[in-house]
Amino acid sequence: MTTSALRPNLDDRVTQERVSLPPEVSNETISVMTGHESIRSFNPGSISEEALAAILISARSAPTSSNLQSYSIIVVRDPERKARLSAMVGNQRCVIDAPIFLVFCADISRLKYVAQRQQRHFAATNLEMFLTSSLDAALAMQNALVAAESLGLGAVPIGSVRNDAIAMAAELGLPDGAFAVVGLCIGYEKAGTRRGTKPRLPHQVTVHEEQYSSDGLDDHLVDYDKLMMARRTYAGRRVSMAGEPETEGADYGWMEHSARRCSTPDTIRGAAASLRENLREQVEQRGFVVR
Amino acid sequence: MTTSALRPNLDDRVTQERVSLPPEVSNETISVMTGHESIRSFNPGSISEEALAAILISARSAPTSSNLQSYSIIVVRDPERKARLSAMVGNQRCVIDAPIFLVFCADISRLKYVAQRQQRHFAATNLEMFLTSSLDAALAMQNALVAAESLGLGAVPIGSVRNDAIAMAAELGLPDGAFAVVGLCIGYEKAGTRRGTKPRLPHQVTVHEEQYSSDGLDDHLVDYDKLMMARRTYAGRRVSMAGEPETEGADYGWMEHSARRCSTPDTIRGAAASLRENLREQVEQRGFVVR
């Protein structure tokens, strides 16, 4: 059973953007990555222990800053725990439906222990260590996602594990110095729920040669907006603003969605929205120093 | 030319840890990820435009929080610029030798522009937005790394782009709201410089079932230390501590290295070391609010 036989997504980004990748720079791995689409609807079927082992060893193979490995992964399968976690991340149904929910944590608890053991003063109490350990967690998550997708599984990262870092830590029994950065739902997708790979901002907007350039930015954003509207990307997924009645026929594309998302929205996907204004306070309660 | 024909690394993590992955959970993608090894010595040969296109479209296909795409990538090839950047990251020779140096930036400048354009108040001025955009940059970097390695190229992430965020931003012409999170050297490896995939902490240390567990931690750390010493992982790469003469024959493994790294080291790899104590101040100068 090959990977390509398993993946129904023919609408990958290479085709979408009409990029010509000659055979010598085309392979299964690049095809898996460029075909990425977040999957939020899962069949009840479980995942084999072997598939999970492949996903986890891929995650553990990601680069880690100075080999400090300042992250931990919690594997959650218990339906009751998943139901409680789902409630903590804005009632996202996918956390319940996915047979496996992985939580990737920034984790400096081991490094603190090791410093003490070696009779060294642990001095990495600053924004850099918080960032480094969060990046370690993110890189491991990305490898887990790519591994899962390469096996024909569907997956979606869940940033809302940061909605309530304290409750999340209590549920997962995290030690002082560990903080849930991002979750990952993994399972077999429910047939017929794919919408196709979501278009990205044009290459010219996010990629710059030698130095940053905003040339043509506005034109590119307008084009992208039209594409996202034509695709009905945000149909049923609008961010509502307090005190603003929604006009049904109004144009609503990436720009309006993103502007609302970074403003002070009232609800996002039916759940009370927040910009996680208390994240710093919570992260510091979890044993990090962010200064 | 298949990928496996290009990759000389047979010592991947699956073999190293004697994990049995049956054929249905083995594929090229997982093999690329589990065979990851940072490559720091490059041949002078350049990289084709097609290979770079494949790497960049893979990077742009990584998940991004709420599709905000709050990152930017700077592609650096100019030898003089690479020499200046090398000096900023602790004189790492690989930045000069690699034909391509990618810099992945957290970037909220576009979102600020879009908010203004849509007449919305940009309120994402907190640790959450800083973290989200840094994670976006990290996920794109990881896909770029995996894509490069799948094409038989060598690569190494460079976290030291955070050594001096202000100088880095000036060199790359970054706008207010952009900050270099991590770099990536990419090139053809110099033959004979691979040391084999670096062993990771045992699965039981970094992966937890249902809830975090520190059971057996000390034994696992001692085993890992022995493995890393036997492999001479830190030979010639010790972190020196101010005022402490180095004893040549002393045991020096992952624990001592990591403890020193998180303490107040004097030099790391010959360069003056720092825990980037001023990162928060610099990040705020770059237009983020970290509170």
Coordinates of C-alpha atoms in Angstrom, one line a residue:
Chain A
M1 CA 0.0 0.0 0.0
T2 CA 1.7 3.2 -1.1
T3 CA 1.1 6.6 0.4
S4 CA -0.1 8.1 -2.9
A5 CA -2.8 5.4 -3.1
L6 CA -4.0 6.4 0.3
R7 CA -4.2 10.2 -0.2
P8 CA -7.3 11.3 -2.0
N9 CA -6.2 14.9 -2.2
L10 CA -5.2 15.7 -5.8
D11 CA -5.6 19.5 -5.3
D12 CA -2.2 20.0 -3.8
R13 CA -0.5 23.4 -3.8
V14 CA 1.9 22.6 -6.6
T15 CA -1.1 22.1 -9.0
Q16 CA -3.0 25.0 -7.4
E17 CA -0.2 27.5 -8.0
R18 CA 0.8 26.0 -11.3
V19 CA 4.4 25.6 -10.1
S20 CA 6.4 23.3 -12.4
L21 CA 8.5 20.9 -10.3
P22 CA 10.5 18.7 -12.7
P23 CA 10.9 15.0 -11.7
E24 CA 14.3 15.5 -10.0
V25 CA 12.7 17.8 -7.4
S26 CA 9.4 15.9 -7.0
N27 CA 9.0 13.1 -4.5
E28 CA 6.5 11.6 -2.1
T29 CA 7.7 13.7 0.8
I30 CA 7.2 17.0 -1.0
S31 CA 3.9 15.8 -2.3
V32 CA 2.7 15.0 1.3
M33 CA 3.7 18.4 2.5
T34 CA 2.3 20.4 -0.4
G35 CA -1.0 18.4 -0.1
H36 CA -1.5 19.3 3.5
E37 CA -5.1 20.1 4.5
S38 CA -6.3 20.3 8.1
I39 CA -8.8 17.4 8.7
R40 CA -11.4 18.0 11.5
S41 CA -13.9 15.2 10.9
F42 CA -12.8 11.7 11.8
N43 CA -14.2 8.2 11.5
P44 CA -14.4 6.3 14.8
G45 CA -11.7 3.8 13.8
S46 CA -8.6 3.6 16.0
I47 CA -5.0 4.0 14.9
S48 CA -2.6 1.0 15.0
E49 CA 0.2 1.0 17.6
E50 CA 2.7 0.7 14.7
A51 CA 1.4 3.8 13.0
L52 CA 1.6 5.7 16.3
A53 CA 5.1 4.5 16.8
A54 CA 6.1 5.8 13.4
I55 CA 4.5 9.2 14.1
L56 CA 6.2 9.5 17.5
I57 CA 9.7 8.5 16.3
S58 CA 9.3 11.0 13.5
A59 CA 8.3 13.7 16.1
R60 CA 11.3 12.8 18.2
S61 CA 13.6 13.1 15.2
A62 CA 12.9 16.8 14.6
P63 CA 15.8 19.2 15.3
T64 CA 15.9 20.6 18.8
S65 CA 17.8 23.6 19.9
S66 CA 21.3 22.6 21.2
N67 CA 19.9 19.0 21.5
L68 CA 18.3 20.2 24.8
Q69 CA 15.0 18.4 23.8
S70 CA 13.1 20.8 25.9
Y71 CA 9.6 19.5 25.0
S72 CA 7.4 16.6 26.0
I73 CA 4.5 14.8 24.2
I74 CA 1.4 13.6 25.9
V75 CA -0.5 10.8 24.1
V76 CA -4.2 11.0 25.0
R77 CA -6.7 8.3 24.0
D78 CA -9.0 8.1 26.9
P79 CA -12.5 9.2 25.7
E80 CA -13.3 10.9 29.0
R81 CA -10.1 12.9 29.0
K82 CA -10.5 13.8 25.4
A83 CA -14.0 15.1 26.2
R84 CA -12.6 17.3 29.0
L85 CA -9.8 18.5 26.8
S86 CA -12.3 19.3 24.1
A87 CA -14.3 21.5 26.5
M88 CA -11.0 23.4 27.3
V89 CA -10.2 24.2 23.6
G90 CA -13.6 25.8 22.8
N91 CA -15.6 22.6 22.4
Q92 CA -13.8 21.5 19.3
R93 CA -15.5 18.3 18.3
C94 CA -12.5 16.9 16.5
V95 CA -10.6 16.4 19.8
I96 CA -13.4 14.0 20.9
D97 CA -13.7 12.3 17.5
A98 CA -10.0 11.8 16.8
P99 CA -8.8 8.5 18.3
I100 CA -5.5 10.1 19.2
F101 CA -4.9 13.6 20.6
L102 CA -1.2 14.5 21.0
V103 CA -0.3 17.5 23.2
F104 CA 3.1 19.0 22.6
C105 CA 4.5 20.8 25.6
A106 CA 7.4 23.2 26.1
D107 CA 9.2 21.5 28.9
I108 CA 12.1 22.9 31.0
S109 CA 11.4 20.7 34.0
R110 CA 14.0 18.1 32.9
L111 CA 16.6 20.8 32.3
K112 CA 16.0 22.2 35.8
Y113 CA 16.3 18.8 37.3
V114 CA 19.5 18.1 35.3
A115 CA 21.0 21.5 36.3
Q116 CA 20.4 20.7 40.0
R117 CA 21.8 17.2 39.5
Q118 CA 25.0 18.6 38.0
Q119 CA 25.1 21.3 40.7
R120 CA 24.7 24.1 38.2
H121 CA 22.6 27.2 38.6
F122 CA 19.7 27.1 36.1
A123 CA 19.8 30.6 34.6
A124 CA 17.7 30.1 31.5
T125 CA 14.8 32.0 33.0
N126 CA 14.0 34.4 30.2
L127 CA 12.0 34.8 27.0
E128 CA 14.7 33.0 25.0
M129 CA 14.2 29.7 26.9
F130 CA 10.4 30.0 26.7
L131 CA 10.7 30.5 23.0
T132 CA 13.3 27.8 22.5
S133 CA 11.2 25.2 24.3
S134 CA 8.1 26.3 22.5
L135 CA 9.9 26.0 19.1
D136 CA 11.2 22.5 20.1
A137 CA 7.5 21.5 20.7
A138 CA 6.4 23.0 17.4
L139 CA 9.1 21.2 15.3
A140 CA 8.1 17.9 16.9
M141 CA 4.5 18.6 16.1
Q142 CA 5.2 19.4 12.5
N143 CA 7.1 16.1 12.0
A144 CA 4.2 14.2 13.7
L145 CA 1.7 15.9 11.3
V146 CA 3.8 15.1 8.2
A147 CA 4.3 11.5 9.3
A148 CA 0.6 11.0 10.0
E149 CA -0.3 12.5 6.6
S150 CA 2.3 10.3 4.9
L151 CA 0.4 7.3 6.3
G152 CA -2.9 8.5 4.8
L153 CA -4.2 9.8 8.2
G154 CA -5.8 13.1 8.7
A155 CA -4.7 15.6 11.3
V156 CA -5.2 19.1 12.6
P157 CA -3.1 21.2 15.0
I158 CA -5.0 22.7 17.9
G159 CA -3.5 26.0 19.2
S160 CA -6.5 26.4 21.6
V161 CA -4.7 24.2 24.1
R162 CA -3.3 27.7 25.1
N163 CA -6.9 28.9 26.0
D164 CA -6.4 27.8 29.6
A165 CA -2.8 26.7 30.3
I166 CA -3.6 26.1 34.0
A167 CA -6.5 23.7 33.5
M168 CA -4.7 21.9 30.6
A169 CA -1.6 21.4 32.9
A170 CA -3.8 20.0 35.7
E171 CA -5.6 17.6 33.3
L172 CA -2.3 16.3 31.9
G173 CA -0.4 16.2 35.2
L174 CA 2.3 18.5 33.9
P175 CA 5.1 19.3 36.2
D176 CA 6.3 22.8 37.1
G177 CA 8.2 24.0 33.9
A178 CA 5.9 22.4 31.4
F179 CA 3.3 24.2 29.3
A180 CA 1.0 22.9 26.5
V181 CA 1.9 24.7 23.3
V182 CA -0.1 22.9 20.6
G183 CA -2.2 19.8 20.2
L184 CA -2.6 17.5 17.3
C185 CA -5.8 15.5 16.4
I186 CA -5.0 12.4 14.4
G187 CA -7.4 9.9 12.8
Y188 CA -8.9 8.5 9.7
E189 CA -10.8 11.3 8.0
K190 CA -14.6 11.0 7.4
A191 CA -15.1 10.6 3.7
G192 CA -16.4 13.6 1.8
T193 CA -15.3 16.2 4.3
R194 CA -12.2 17.5 2.4
R195 CA -12.5 20.9 0.9
G196 CA -9.1 20.8 -0.9
T197 CA -5.8 22.4 0.1
K198 CA -6.4 26.0 1.3
P199 CA -4.7 28.5 -0.9
R200 CA -1.8 30.5 0.7
L201 CA -0.8 34.1 0.3
P202 CA 1.2 34.4 -3.0
H203 CA 4.8 33.4 -2.8
Q204 CA 5.8 37.1 -3.5
V205 CA 4.1 38.1 -0.2
T206 CA 5.8 35.7 2.2
V207 CA 9.1 35.1 0.4
H208 CA 11.7 37.8 -0.1
E209 CA 15.0 37.8 -2.0
E210 CA 18.0 39.1 0.0
Q211 CA 15.9 41.7 1.8
Y212 CA 12.3 42.2 2.8
S213 CA 10.1 43.8 0.2
S214 CA 6.5 45.0 0.3
D215 CA 6.4 45.8 -3.4
G216 CA 3.0 45.0 -4.9
L217 CA 1.7 43.9 -1.5
D218 CA -1.7 45.5 -1.8
D219 CA -2.4 44.0 -5.3
H220 CA -1.4 40.6 -4.1
L221 CA -3.7 40.9 -1.0
V222 CA -6.6 41.9 -3.1
D223 CA -6.1 39.0 -5.5
Y224 CA -5.8 36.6 -2.6
D225 CA -9.0 38.0 -1.0
K226 CA -10.9 37.4 -4.3
L227 CA -9.6 33.8 -4.4
M228 CA -10.6 33.1 -0.8
M229 CA -14.1 34.6 -1.4
A230 CA -14.6 32.7 -4.6
R231 CA -13.7 29.5 -2.7
R232 CA -16.2 30.4 0.1
T233 CA -13.4 29.7 2.6
Y234 CA -15.1 31.5 5.5
A235 CA -18.7 30.5 4.8
G236 CA -20.1 29.6 8.2
R237 CA -16.8 30.5 9.9
R238 CA -17.1 34.2 10.2
V239 CA -15.6 35.9 13.2
S240 CA -18.4 38.0 14.8
M241 CA -17.8 41.3 16.4
A242 CA -19.6 42.5 19.5
G243 CA -22.3 45.0 18.6
E244 CA -21.9 44.6 14.8
P245 CA -24.8 43.0 13.0
E246 CA -23.5 40.8 10.2
T247 CA -24.4 41.8 6.7
E248 CA -25.1 38.5 4.9
G249 CA -24.0 39.6 1.4
A250 CA -21.0 41.6 2.4
D251 CA -17.6 40.8 1.0
Y252 CA -15.7 38.8 3.6
G253 CA -12.3 37.4 2.6
W254 CA -8.9 36.8 4.2
M255 CA -8.3 40.5 5.0
E256 CA -11.6 41.0 6.9
H257 CA -11.3 37.7 8.6
S258 CA -7.7 38.2 9.7
A259 CA -8.3 41.8 10.7
R260 CA -11.2 40.7 13.0
R261 CA -9.1 37.8 14.3
C262 CA -6.4 40.3 15.4
S263 CA -8.9 42.8 16.7
T264 CA -11.3 42.2 19.6
P265 CA -13.7 39.6 18.3
D266 CA -16.8 38.5 20.2
T267 CA -16.9 34.9 19.1
I268 CA -14.8 32.7 16.9
R269 CA -16.5 29.5 15.5
G270 CA -19.3 29.8 18.1
A271 CA -17.0 29.8 21.1
A272 CA -16.2 32.9 23.2
A273 CA -13.1 34.4 21.6
S274 CA -10.1 35.7 23.3
L275 CA -6.7 36.9 22.3
R276 CA -5.3 34.9 25.2
E277 CA -4.5 38.2 27.0
N278 CA -3.6 36.2 30.1
L279 CA -1.1 33.9 28.4
R280 CA 2.0 35.5 29.9
E281 CA 0.6 35.3 33.4
Q282 CA -0.3 31.7 32.9
V283 CA 3.0 30.8 31.3
E284 CA 4.8 32.3 34.3
Q285 CA 2.5 30.3 36.6
R286 CA 3.7 27.2 34.7
G287 CA 7.3 27.9 35.8
F288 CA 8.7 29.9 32.9
V289 CA 10.0 33.4 33.2
V290 CA 9.0 35.6 30.2
R291 CA 11.1 38.8 30.6
Chain B
M1 CA 17.3 9.6 -9.3
T2 CA 15.4 8.5 -6.2
T3 CA 15.8 10.2 -2.8
S4 CA 17.0 7.0 -1.1
A5 CA 19.8 6.8 -3.7
L6 CA 20.9 10.3 -2.7
R7 CA 20.9 9.8 1.1
P8 CA 24.0 8.1 2.5
N9 CA 22.7 8.0 6.1
L10 CA 21.8 4.4 6.9
D11 CA 22.1 5.1 10.6
D12 CA 18.6 6.4 11.0
R13 CA 16.8 6.5 14.3
V14 CA 14.5 3.6 13.5
T15 CA 17.6 1.3 13.2
Q16 CA 19.3 3.0 16.1
E17 CA 16.5 2.4 18.6
R18 CA 15.6 -1.0 17.1
V19 CA 12.1 0.1 16.5
S20 CA 10.2 -2.3 14.3
L21 CA 8.1 -0.4 11.8
P22 CA 6.3 -2.9 9.5
P23 CA 6.0 -2.1 5.8
E24 CA 2.5 -0.5 6.1
V25 CA 3.9 2.2 8.4
S26 CA 7.2 2.6 6.6
N27 CA 7.7 5.1 3.7
E28 CA 10.1 7.5 2.2
T29 CA 8.8 10.5 4.2
I30 CA 9.2 8.8 7.6
S31 CA 12.6 7.6 6.5
V32 CA 13.7 11.2 5.6
M33 CA 12.5 12.5 9.0
T34 CA 14.0 9.7 11.2
G35 CA 17.2 10.0 9.3
H36 CA 17.6 13.7 10.0
E37 CA 21.1 14.8 10.9
S38 CA 22.2 18.5 11.0
I39 CA 24.8 19.1 8.3
R40 CA 27.2 22.0 8.9
S41 CA 29.9 21.4 6.1
F42 CA 28.9 22.1 2.6
N43 CA 30.4 21.8 -0.9
P44 CA 30.6 25.1 -2.9
G45 CA 28.0 23.8 -5.4
S46 CA 24.9 25.9 -5.8
I47 CA 21.3 24.7 -5.5
S48 CA 19.0 24.6 -8.6
E49 CA 16.1 27.1 -8.8
E50 CA 13.8 24.1 -9.1
A51 CA 15.0 22.6 -5.8
L52 CA 14.6 25.9 -4.1
A53 CA 11.1 26.3 -5.4
A54 CA 10.2 22.8 -4.1
I55 CA 11.6 23.7 -0.7
L56 CA 9.8 27.1 -0.5
I57 CA 6.4 25.7 -1.6
S58 CA 6.8 23.0 1.1
A59 CA 7.6 25.7 3.6
R60 CA 4.5 27.7 2.6
S61 CA 2.3 24.6 2.9
A62 CA 3.0 24.1 6.6
P63 CA 0.0 24.8 8.9
T64 CA -0.4 28.3 10.1
S65 CA -2.5 29.5 13.1
S66 CA -5.9 30.6 11.9
N67 CA -4.4 30.9 8.4
L68 CA -2.9 34.2 9.5
Q69 CA 0.4 33.3 7.9
S70 CA 2.2 35.6 10.3
Y71 CA 5.7 34.8 9.0
S72 CA 8.1 35.7 6.2
I73 CA 11.0 34.0 4.7
I74 CA 14.1 35.8 3.4
V75 CA 16.2 33.9 0.9
V76 CA 19.9 34.9 1.1
R77 CA 22.5 34.0 -1.5
D78 CA 24.7 37.0 -1.7
P79 CA 28.1 35.9 -0.4
E80 CA 28.8 39.3 1.2
R81 CA 25.5 39.3 3.0
K82 CA 26.1 35.7 4.2
A83 CA 29.5 36.7 5.5
R84 CA 27.9 39.6 7.5
L85 CA 25.1 37.3 8.8
S86 CA 27.7 34.6 9.7
A87 CA 29.5 37.2 11.9
M88 CA 26.1 37.9 13.7
V89 CA 25.5 34.3 14.5
G90 CA 28.7 33.6 16.3
N91 CA 30.9 33.2 13.2
Q92 CA 29.3 30.0 12.1
R93 CA 31.2 29.0 9.0
C94 CA 28.2 27.0 7.6
V95 CA 26.3 30.3 6.9
I96 CA 29.1 31.3 4.5
D97 CA 29.6 27.9 3.0
A98 CA 25.9 27.0 2.4
P99 CA 24.8 28.4 -1.0
I100 CA 21.4 29.2 0.5
F101 CA 20.6 30.7 3.9
L102 CA 16.9 31.1 4.6
V103 CA 15.8 33.3 7.5
F104 CA 12.3 32.5 8.9
C105 CA 10.8 35.6 10.6
A106 CA 7.8 36.0 12.8
D107 CA 5.9 38.7 10.9
I108 CA 2.9 40.7 12.1
S109 CA 3.6 43.7 9.9
R110 CA 1.1 42.4 7.2
L111 CA -1.6 41.8 9.8
K112 CA -1.1 45.3 11.2
Y113 CA -1.4 46.7 7.6
V114 CA -4.5 44.6 7.0
A115 CA -6.2 45.7 10.2
Q116 CA -5.6 49.3 9.3
R117 CA -6.9 48.7 5.8
Q118 CA -10.1 47.1 7.2
Q119 CA -10.4 49.9 9.8
R120 CA -10.0 47.5 12.6
H121 CA -8.0 48.1 15.8
F122 CA -5.0 45.8 15.9
A123 CA -5.2 44.4 19.4
A124 CA -3.0 41.3 19.1
T125 CA -0.2 43.0 21.1
N126 CA 0.6 40.3 23.6
L127 CA 2.7 37.2 24.2
E128 CA 0.2 35.0 22.3
M129 CA 0.7 36.9 19.0
F130 CA 4.5 36.8 19.5
L131 CA 4.3 33.0 20.1
T132 CA 1.8 32.3 17.3
S133 CA 3.9 34.1 14.7
S134 CA 7.1 32.5 16.0
L135 CA 5.5 29.1 15.7
D136 CA 4.3 29.8 12.2
A137 CA 7.9 30.6 11.3
A138 CA 9.1 27.4 12.9
L139 CA 6.6 25.1 11.2
A140 CA 7.6 26.6 7.8
M141 CA 11.2 26.1 8.6
Q142 CA 10.6 22.4 9.5
N143 CA 8.9 21.7 6.2
A144 CA 11.7 23.5 4.4
L145 CA 14.2 21.3 6.2
V146 CA 12.3 18.0 5.5
A147 CA 11.9 19.0 1.8
A148 CA 15.6 19.8 1.5
E149 CA 16.6 16.5 3.1
S150 CA 14.1 14.6 0.9
L151 CA 16.1 16.0 -2.1
G152 CA 19.4 14.7 -0.7
L153 CA 20.5 18.2 0.5
G154 CA 22.0 18.8 3.9
A155 CA 20.7 21.5 6.2
V156 CA 21.0 22.9 9.7
P157 CA 18.7 25.3 11.6
I158 CA 20.4 28.3 13.1
G159 CA 18.8 29.7 16.3
S160 CA 21.6 32.2 16.7
V161 CA 19.9 34.6 14.4
R162 CA 18.4 35.7 17.7
N163 CA 21.8 36.7 19.0
D164 CA 21.2 40.2 17.8
A165 CA 17.7 40.8 16.5
I166 CA 18.3 44.4 15.8
A167 CA 21.4 43.9 13.6
M168 CA 19.7 41.0 11.9
A169 CA 16.6 43.1 11.1
A170 CA 18.8 45.9 9.7
E171 CA 20.7 43.6 7.4
L172 CA 17.5 42.0 6.1
G173 CA 15.5 45.2 5.8
L174 CA 12.8 43.9 8.1
P175 CA 9.8 46.1 8.7
D176 CA 8.5 47.0 12.1
G177 CA 6.7 43.9 13.3
A178 CA 9.1 41.3 11.9
F179 CA 11.7 39.4 13.9
A180 CA 14.1 36.7 12.7
V181 CA 13.3 33.5 14.7
V182 CA 15.4 30.9 13.0
G183 CA 17.7 30.5 10.0
L184 CA 18.3 27.4 7.8
C185 CA 21.6 26.7 6.0
I186 CA 21.0 24.5 2.9
G187 CA 23.5 22.9 0.6
Y188 CA 25.2 19.8 -0.7
E189 CA 27.1 18.2 2.2
K190 CA 30.8 17.8 2.1
A191 CA 31.6 14.1 1.8
G192 CA 32.8 12.4 4.9
T193 CA 31.5 14.9 7.4
R194 CA 28.4 13.0 8.7
R195 CA 28.6 11.6 12.2
G196 CA 25.4 9.7 12.0
T197 CA 22.0 10.5 13.4
K198 CA 22.4 11.9 16.9
P199 CA 20.6 9.7 19.5
R200 CA 17.7 11.3 21.3
L201 CA 16.5 10.9 24.9
P202 CA 14.7 7.6 25.2
H203 CA 11.0 7.6 24.1
Q204 CA 9.9 7.1 27.8
V205 CA 11.5 10.4 28.8
T206 CA 9.8 12.6 26.2
V207 CA 6.6 10.7 25.5
H208 CA 3.9 10.2 28.1
E209 CA 0.7 8.2 28.1
E210 CA -2.4 10.1 29.2
Q211 CA -0.5 12.1 31.9
Y212 CA 3.0 13.2 32.4
S213 CA 5.2 10.7 34.2
S214 CA 8.8 11.0 35.5
D215 CA 9.0 7.3 36.5
G216 CA 12.5 6.0 35.9
L217 CA 13.7 9.4 34.7
D218 CA 17.1 9.3 36.4
D219 CA 17.9 5.8 35.1
H220 CA 17.0 6.9 31.5
L221 CA 19.1 10.0 31.8
V222 CA 22.1 8.0 33.0
D223 CA 21.8 5.5 30.1
Y224 CA 21.5 8.4 27.7
D225 CA 24.5 10.1 29.1
K226 CA 26.6 6.9 28.7
L227 CA 25.5 6.6 25.1
M228 CA 26.4 10.2 24.3
M229 CA 29.8 9.8 26.0
A230 CA 30.5 6.6 24.2
R231 CA 29.7 8.3 20.9
R232 CA 32.0 11.2 21.8
T233 CA 29.1 13.6 20.9
Y234 CA 30.6 16.6 22.7
A235 CA 34.3 16.0 21.8
G236 CA 35.7 19.4 20.8
R237 CA 32.3 21.0 21.5
R238 CA 32.3 21.5 25.3
V239 CA 30.7 24.5 26.8
S240 CA 33.4 26.2 28.9
M241 CA 32.6 27.9 32.2
A242 CA 34.3 31.1 33.3
G243 CA 36.9 30.4 36.0
E244 CA 36.7 26.7 35.7
P245 CA 39.7 24.9 34.2
E246 CA 38.5 22.0 32.0
T247 CA 39.6 18.5 33.2
E248 CA 40.4 16.6 30.0
G249 CA 39.5 13.1 31.2
A250 CA 36.3 14.1 33.1
D251 CA 33.0 12.6 32.2
Y252 CA 31.1 15.0 30.0
G253 CA 27.8 13.9 28.5
W254 CA 24.3 15.3 27.7
M255 CA 23.6 16.1 31.4
E256 CA 26.7 18.2 32.0
H257 CA 26.5 19.8 28.5
S258 CA 22.8 20.8 29.0
A259 CA 23.3 21.9 32.5
R260 CA 26.2 24.2 31.4
R261 CA 24.1 25.4 28.4
C262 CA 21.3 26.5 30.7
S263 CA 23.7 28.0 33.3
T264 CA 25.9 30.9 32.7
P265 CA 28.5 29.6 30.2
D266 CA 31.5 31.6 29.2
T267 CA 31.8 30.4 25.6
I268 CA 29.9 28.0 23.4
R269 CA 31.9 26.6 20.4
G270 CA 34.5 29.3 20.7
A271 CA 32.1 32.2 20.5
A272 CA 31.1 34.4 23.4
A273 CA 28.0 32.8 24.8
S274 CA 24.9 34.3 26.0
L275 CA 21.5 33.2 27.1
R276 CA 20.0 36.1 25.1
E277 CA 19.0 37.9 28.2
N278 CA 18.1 40.9 26.1
L279 CA 15.8 39.1 23.7
R280 CA 12.6 40.5 25.2
E281 CA 13.8 44.0 24.9
Q282 CA 14.9 43.4 21.3
V283 CA 11.6 41.7 20.4
E284 CA 9.7 44.7 21.7
Q285 CA 12.0 47.0 19.7
R286 CA 11.0 44.9 16.7
G287 CA 7.3 45.9 17.2
F288 CA 6.0 43.0 19.2
V289 CA 4.5 43.4 22.7
V290 CA 5.5 40.6 25.0
R291 CA 3.4 40.9 28.1

